[in-house]
PDB file of C-alpha atoms in Angstrom:
ATOM      1  CA  MET A   1      54.513  43.341  37.405  1.00  0.00           C
ATOM      2  CA  ASP A   2      57.932  42.096  38.421  1.00  0.00           C
ATOM      3  CA  ILE A   3      59.835  41.193  35.264  1.00  0.00           C
ATOM      4  CA  ASP A   4      63.010  40.744  37.328  1.00  0.00           C
ATOM      5  CA  LYS A   5      61.457  37.680  38.995  1.00  0.00           C
ATOM      6  CA  ALA A   6      60.808  36.121  35.594  1.00  0.00           C
ATOM      7  CA  LEU A   7      64.356  36.888  34.401  1.00  0.00           C
ATOM      8  CA  LEU A   8      65.830  35.392  37.579  1.00  0.00           C
ATOM      9  CA  PHE A   9      63.693  32.264  37.215  1.00  0.00           C
ATOM     10  CA  ILE A  10      64.803  31.802  33.601  1.00  0.00           C
ATOM     11  CA  LYS A  11      68.459  32.330  34.538  1.00  0.00           C
ATOM     12  CA  ASN A  12      68.250  29.720  37.304  1.00  0.00           C
ATOM     13  CA  ASN A  13      66.110  27.033  35.664  1.00  0.00           C
ATOM     14  CA  ASN A  14      66.793  24.845  32.643  1.00  0.00           C
ATOM     15  CA  LEU A  15      63.231  24.280  31.468  1.00  0.00           C
ATOM     16  CA  ILE A  16      60.689  27.070  31.166  1.00  0.00           C
ATOM     17  CA  GLY A  17      57.094  26.608  30.114  1.00  0.00           C
ATOM     18  CA  ILE A  18      55.867  28.273  26.962  1.00  0.00           C
ATOM     19  CA  ARG A  19      52.469  28.443  25.312  1.00  0.00           C
ATOM     20  CA  ALA A  20      52.517  29.768  21.749  1.00  0.00           C
ATOM     21  CA  GLY A  21      49.547  31.482  20.187  1.00  0.00           C
ATOM     22  CA  SER A  22      46.043  31.459  21.602  1.00  0.00           C
ATOM     23  CA  GLU A  23      44.874  27.946  20.698  1.00  0.00           C
ATOM     24  CA  ARG A  24      47.274  25.762  22.696  1.00  0.00           C
ATOM     25  CA  THR A  25      46.147  24.617  26.107  1.00  0.00           C
ATOM     26  CA  ASP A  26      49.348  23.141  27.532  1.00  0.00           C
ATOM     27  CA  PHE A  27      52.752  24.589  28.301  1.00  0.00           C
ATOM     28  CA  LEU A  28      55.734  23.074  26.502  1.00  0.00           C
ATOM     29  CA  GLU A  29      59.036  23.158  28.389  1.00  0.00           C
ATOM     30  CA  ILE A  30      61.920  24.611  26.390  1.00  0.00           C
ATOM     31  CA  TRP A  31      65.368  26.087  26.925  1.00  0.00           C
ATOM     32  CA  MET A  32      65.557  29.868  27.309  1.00  0.00           C
ATOM     33  CA  VAL A  33      68.488  32.179  27.947  1.00  0.00           C
ATOM     34  CA  ILE A  34      68.867  35.749  29.117  1.00  0.00           C
ATOM     35  CA  VAL A  35      71.118  38.151  27.208  1.00  0.00           C
ATOM     36  CA  GLN A  36      71.218  41.851  28.078  1.00  0.00           C
ATOM     37  CA  ASN A  37      68.131  41.330  30.284  1.00  0.00           C
ATOM     38  CA  ARG A  38      66.201  40.017  27.267  1.00  0.00           C
ATOM     39  CA  ILE A  39      64.676  36.538  26.877  1.00  0.00           C
ATOM     40  CA  PHE A  40      65.647  34.333  23.918  1.00  0.00           C
ATOM     41  CA  ALA A  41      64.892  30.802  22.791  1.00  0.00           C
ATOM     42  CA  ARG A  42      65.750  28.661  19.781  1.00  0.00           C
ATOM     43  CA  SER A  43      63.673  25.975  18.179  1.00  0.00           C
ATOM     44  CA  TRP A  44      65.280  22.560  18.479  1.00  0.00           C
ATOM     45  CA  GLY A  45      62.877  20.391  16.520  1.00  0.00           C
ATOM     46  CA  LEU A  46      62.482  22.668  13.493  1.00  0.00           C
ATOM     47  CA  ALA A  47      59.032  21.128  12.927  1.00  0.00           C
ATOM     48  CA  GLU A  48      56.400  22.702  10.719  1.00  0.00           C
ATOM     49  CA  ARG A  49      53.982  22.753  13.674  1.00  0.00           C
ATOM     50  CA  SER A  50      56.084  24.144  16.483  1.00  0.00           C
ATOM     51  CA  TRP A  51      56.035  26.940  19.003  1.00  0.00           C
ATOM     52  CA  TYR A  52      58.364  28.855  16.674  1.00  0.00           C
ATOM     53  CA  THR A  53      56.114  28.667  13.588  1.00  0.00           C
ATOM     54  CA  THR A  54      53.055  29.380  15.718  1.00  0.00           C
ATOM     55  CA  PHE A  55      54.671  32.593  16.968  1.00  0.00           C
ATOM     56  CA  LEU A  56      55.547  33.612  13.403  1.00  0.00           C
ATOM     57  CA  LYS A  57      51.821  33.511  12.615  1.00  0.00           C
ATOM     58  CA  ASN A  58      50.594  34.898  15.941  1.00  0.00           C
ATOM     59  CA  PRO A  59      53.136  36.575  18.259  1.00  0.00           C
ATOM     60  CA  VAL A  60      50.954  36.328  21.374  1.00  0.00           C
ATOM     61  CA  GLY A  61      51.695  33.717  24.019  1.00  0.00           C
ATOM     62  CA  GLN A  62      52.663  33.014  27.590  1.00  0.00           C
ATOM     63  CA  ILE A  63      55.617  31.818  29.603  1.00  0.00           C
ATOM     64  CA  LYS A  64      55.380  30.065  32.958  1.00  0.00           C
ATOM     65  CA  CYS A  65      57.958  30.763  35.638  1.00  0.00           C
ATOM     66  CA  ALA A  66      57.171  28.595  38.671  1.00  0.00           C
ATOM     67  CA  ASP A  67      53.595  29.554  39.575  1.00  0.00           C
ATOM     68  CA  ALA A  68      53.623  32.861  37.697  1.00  0.00           C
ATOM     69  CA  ILE A  69      52.304  33.114  34.149  1.00  0.00           C
ATOM     70  CA  TYR A  70      53.357  36.058  31.993  1.00  0.00           C
ATOM     71  CA  ALA A  71      51.759  37.268  28.779  1.00  0.00           C
ATOM     72  CA  ILE A  72      54.397  37.711  26.080  1.00  0.00           C
ATOM     73  CA  ASN A  73      54.885  38.914  22.557  1.00  0.00           C
ATOM     74  CA  ALA A  74      57.342  36.920  20.494  1.00  0.00           C
ATOM     75  CA  GLY A  75      59.357  37.991  17.507  1.00  0.00           C
ATOM     76  CA  ILE A  76      62.631  37.945  15.700  1.00  0.00           C
ATOM     77  CA  PRO A  77      64.683  40.837  17.049  1.00  0.00           C
ATOM     78  CA  GLU A  78      65.986  43.399  14.578  1.00  0.00           C
ATOM     79  CA  ASP A  79      69.428  43.264  16.200  1.00  0.00           C
ATOM     80  CA  ILE A  80      69.703  39.462  16.091  1.00  0.00           C
ATOM     81  CA  ASN A  81      72.961  39.533  14.123  1.00  0.00           C
ATOM     82  CA  LEU A  82      74.571  41.672  16.817  1.00  0.00           C
ATOM     83  CA  LEU A  83      73.368  39.338  19.591  1.00  0.00           C
ATOM     84  CA  THR A  84      74.009  35.909  18.064  1.00  0.00           C
ATOM     85  CA  GLU A  85      77.422  35.324  19.653  1.00  0.00           C
ATOM     86  CA  GLU A  86      76.157  36.416  23.079  1.00  0.00           C
ATOM     87  CA  ILE A  87      73.143  34.122  22.752  1.00  0.00           C
ATOM     88  CA  ASN A  88      75.401  31.242  21.683  1.00  0.00           C
ATOM     89  CA  GLN A  89      77.615  31.830  24.711  1.00  0.00           C
ATOM     90  CA  ALA A  90      74.590  32.033  27.009  1.00  0.00           C
ATOM     91  CA  TYR A  91      73.424  28.613  25.780  1.00  0.00           C
ATOM     92  CA  LEU A  92      76.886  27.109  26.231  1.00  0.00           C
ATOM     93  CA  THR A  93      77.272  28.587  29.700  1.00  0.00           C
ATOM     94  CA  LYS A  94      73.864  27.497  30.920  1.00  0.00           C
ATOM     95  CA  TYR A  95      73.398  24.114  29.250  1.00  0.00           C
ATOM     96  CA  ASN A  96      76.833  22.672  28.357  1.00  0.00           C
ATOM     97  CA  VAL A  97      76.936  20.086  31.173  1.00  0.00           C
ATOM     98  CA  GLY A  98      76.217  16.385  31.469  1.00  0.00           C
ATOM     99  CA  GLN A  99      73.701  14.956  29.044  1.00  0.00           C
ATOM    100  CA  ASN A 100      72.771  18.449  27.826  1.00  0.00           C
ATOM    101  CA  ARG A 101      76.254  18.945  26.327  1.00  0.00           C
ATOM    102  CA  LYS A 102      75.498  17.545  22.859  1.00  0.00           C
ATOM    103  CA  TYR A 103      72.293  19.582  22.646  1.00  0.00           C
ATOM    104  CA  ALA A 104      74.071  22.743  23.800  1.00  0.00           C
ATOM    105  CA  MET A 105      76.611  22.266  21.011  1.00  0.00           C
ATOM    106  CA  GLY A 106      73.785  21.603  18.564  1.00  0.00           C
ATOM    107  CA  ILE A 107      71.674  24.624  19.500  1.00  0.00           C
ATOM    108  CA  ILE A 108      74.498  26.949  18.415  1.00  0.00           C
ATOM    109  CA  GLU A 109      74.549  25.475  14.892  1.00  0.00           C
ATOM    110  CA  GLU A 110      73.317  27.704  12.061  1.00  0.00           C
ATOM    111  CA  LYS A 111      70.040  25.818  11.494  1.00  0.00           C
ATOM    112  CA  HIS A 112      69.025  26.568  15.094  1.00  0.00           C
ATOM    113  CA  ILE A 113      70.487  30.074  15.148  1.00  0.00           C
ATOM    114  CA  GLU A 114      68.108  30.845  12.271  1.00  0.00           C
ATOM    115  CA  LYS A 115      65.208  29.888  14.565  1.00  0.00           C
ATOM    116  CA  THR A 116      66.023  32.348  17.365  1.00  0.00           C
ATOM    117  CA  MET A 117      63.129  34.247  18.872  1.00  0.00           C
ATOM    118  CA  GLU A 118      62.834  36.891  21.563  1.00  0.00           C
ATOM    119  CA  PHE A 119      60.060  36.945  24.147  1.00  0.00           C
ATOM    120  CA  ILE A 120      58.952  40.279  25.549  1.00  0.00           C
ATOM    121  CA  ILE A 121      56.916  40.190  28.743  1.00  0.00           C
ATOM    122  CA  CYS A 122      53.796  42.357  28.488  1.00  0.00           C
ATOM    123  CA  ASP A 123      51.902  41.539  31.661  1.00  0.00           C
ATOM    124  CA  ILE A 124      51.582  39.084  34.511  1.00  0.00           C
ATOM    125  CA  ILE A 125      48.484  36.901  34.274  1.00  0.00           C
ATOM    126  CA  SER A 126      48.746  34.997  37.530  1.00  0.00           C
TER     127      SER A 126
END
């Protein structure tokens, strides 16, 4: 399994497919960032039925990087408070251009910071 390929894809692409839990059939495209060679994402919509709340109930899922699909475990990292500023900066660096600018500024607000999750790649599926 080549995790480096997944990390490079996430670094170089704005939208990455995610499938939360085991019941969803489609991939949802979301923003992800890499900090210290770890994958993070924040919930934008804050909906009751979202990828974030699904992962809180069932941490198993998948991410799609081009044609490769990786099995992941999702969770709230224990060191989140130490990483928050780096994650904020990663979002601003990657997404703070053009029409994404207002969303990049929004995703570093406290209500979204509270919905930060880490994805750990376990295996490559295809």
